[in-house]
Amino acid sequence: MFLDCGRTCKLHAERSREGRDVNQGSSCSTSNLNMNLYATKKTAAEGMLDIALFLANITHMKTVIEQGAGYRYYAAVLTLISFSLALQIVAGILIIIIGRRDLNNSTLQKRLDYLNNVTTIIVFITTALNFFISTFGMQRTGYFPWLMMRIH
């Protein structure tokens, strides 16, 4: 829907330059929305969040490895973090591919929409994995003993 509006807005911009009536049957606002600029900014923001989560997972993995195999959920957390890191790398590659393509090219629109949906699914799975990583990653610190007694 947004991609069609981008083409319609271009058509309206051309009509306004030619002096024709723009508001007749107009389905978009009078300001032009550059879909490529919007998508690039959205992709950059998503990429920055992905990098932050990637670094947090690496730090968590380092902590688990330093604790050693004596840690209660060592294998489970290490496996979940590794899988999460792999999914984040795939999502990052897809984000770069999506961000470098032209949204106004009608031949690429279906493919970009598909890649965007795949990226969204990967990010959702990564979020769910990180929920489990956080759950298994809780250690007794001695700070809130009444809370920790309820958890274990």
mmCIF file of N, CA, C and O in Angstrom, residues 6 8-9 14 16 18 28 37 40 46 59 64 75 80-81 102 124 139 148:
data_model
loop_
_atom_site.group_PDB
_atom_site.id
_atom_site.type_symbol
_atom_site.label_atom_id
_atom_site.label_comp_id
_atom_site.label_asym_id
_atom_site.label_seq_id
_atom_site.Cartn_x
_atom_site.Cartn_y
_atom_site.Cartn_z
ATOM 1 N N GLY A 6 3.558 5.871 -2.974
ATOM 2 C CA GLY A 6 4.768 6.554 -3.416
ATOM 3 C C GLY A 6 4.723 6.862 -4.897
ATOM 4 O O GLY A 6 5.071 7.943 -5.343
ATOM 5 N N THR A 8 1.907 7.117 -6.651
ATOM 6 C CA THR A 8 0.828 8.077 -6.822
ATOM 7 C C THR A 8 1.302 9.476 -6.468
ATOM 8 O O THR A 8 0.987 10.433 -7.173
ATOM 9 N N CYS A 9 2.072 9.610 -5.400
ATOM 10 C CA CYS A 9 2.579 10.922 -5.003
ATOM 11 C C CYS A 9 3.516 11.482 -6.068
ATOM 12 O O CYS A 9 3.520 12.683 -6.322
ATOM 13 N N GLU A 14 4.246 15.407 -10.461
ATOM 14 C CA GLU A 14 4.397 15.751 -11.876
ATOM 15 C C GLU A 14 3.217 16.582 -12.355
ATOM 16 O O GLU A 14 3.382 17.541 -13.102
ATOM 17 N N SER A 16 1.352 18.565 -10.559
ATOM 18 C CA SER A 16 1.393 19.910 -9.992
ATOM 19 C C SER A 16 2.425 20.766 -10.717
ATOM 20 O O SER A 16 2.225 21.968 -10.880
ATOM 21 N N GLU A 18 3.093 20.480 -13.853
ATOM 22 C CA GLU A 18 2.493 20.798 -15.137
ATOM 23 C C GLU A 18 1.315 21.752 -15.001
ATOM 24 O O GLU A 18 0.755 22.189 -15.998
ATOM 25 N N CYS A 28 -3.225 10.640 -1.525
ATOM 26 C CA CYS A 28 -2.092 10.857 -0.644
ATOM 27 C C CYS A 28 -2.009 12.327 -0.278
ATOM 28 O O CYS A 28 -2.677 13.159 -0.864
ATOM 29 N N LEU A 37 14.083 7.071 1.492
ATOM 30 C CA LEU A 37 14.673 7.726 2.658
ATOM 31 C C LEU A 37 14.075 7.166 3.945
ATOM 32 O O LEU A 37 14.792 6.867 4.899
ATOM 33 N N THR A 40 15.359 3.641 4.457
ATOM 34 C CA THR A 40 16.766 3.660 4.844
ATOM 35 C C THR A 40 16.922 4.021 6.311
ATOM 36 O O THR A 40 17.692 3.389 7.040
ATOM 37 N N GLU A 46 16.848 -0.129 12.835
ATOM 38 C CA GLU A 46 16.710 -1.551 13.143
ATOM 39 C C GLU A 46 18.089 -2.209 13.238
ATOM 40 O O GLU A 46 18.336 -3.047 14.106
ATOM 41 N N THR A 59 28.449 -10.373 25.280
ATOM 42 C CA THR A 59 28.852 -10.155 26.675
ATOM 43 C C THR A 59 28.289 -11.244 27.582
ATOM 44 O O THR A 59 28.990 -11.758 28.462
ATOM 45 N N VAL A 64 28.975 -16.437 30.666
ATOM 46 C CA VAL A 64 28.644 -17.851 30.848
ATOM 47 C C VAL A 64 29.885 -18.712 30.676
ATOM 48 O O VAL A 64 30.129 -19.640 31.459
ATOM 49 N N ALA A 75 25.053 -25.508 29.251
ATOM 50 C CA ALA A 75 24.854 -25.972 27.868
ATOM 51 C C ALA A 75 23.629 -25.320 27.230
ATOM 52 O O ALA A 75 23.672 -24.911 26.063
ATOM 53 N N LEU A 80 21.480 -21.534 23.327
ATOM 54 C CA LEU A 80 20.517 -20.494 22.989
ATOM 55 C C LEU A 80 21.210 -19.210 22.524
ATOM 56 O O LEU A 80 20.781 -18.575 21.550
ATOM 57 N N ILE A 81 22.280 -18.831 23.205
ATOM 58 C CA ILE A 81 23.003 -17.617 22.805
ATOM 59 C C ILE A 81 23.634 -17.808 21.426
ATOM 60 O O ILE A 81 23.578 -16.900 20.583
ATOM 61 N N ASP A 102 16.158 -0.231 -4.082
ATOM 62 C CA ASP A 102 15.274 0.890 -4.406
ATOM 63 C C ASP A 102 13.825 0.440 -4.281
ATOM 64 O O ASP A 102 13.380 -0.457 -5.009
ATOM 65 N N PHE A 124 11.552 -11.665 15.506
ATOM 66 C CA PHE A 124 10.625 -12.169 16.528
ATOM 67 C C PHE A 124 11.191 -13.417 17.211
ATOM 68 O O PHE A 124 11.157 -13.531 18.438
ATOM 69 N N GLN A 139 21.139 -15.705 38.077
ATOM 70 C CA GLN A 139 22.020 -16.323 39.062
ATOM 71 C C GLN A 139 21.695 -15.778 40.441
ATOM 72 O O GLN A 139 21.225 -14.656 40.581
ATOM 73 N N MET A 148 14.823 -14.665 45.336
ATOM 74 C CA MET A 148 15.527 -15.803 44.757
ATOM 75 C C MET A 148 15.007 -17.126 45.295
ATOM 76 O O MET A 148 15.041 -18.143 44.617
#
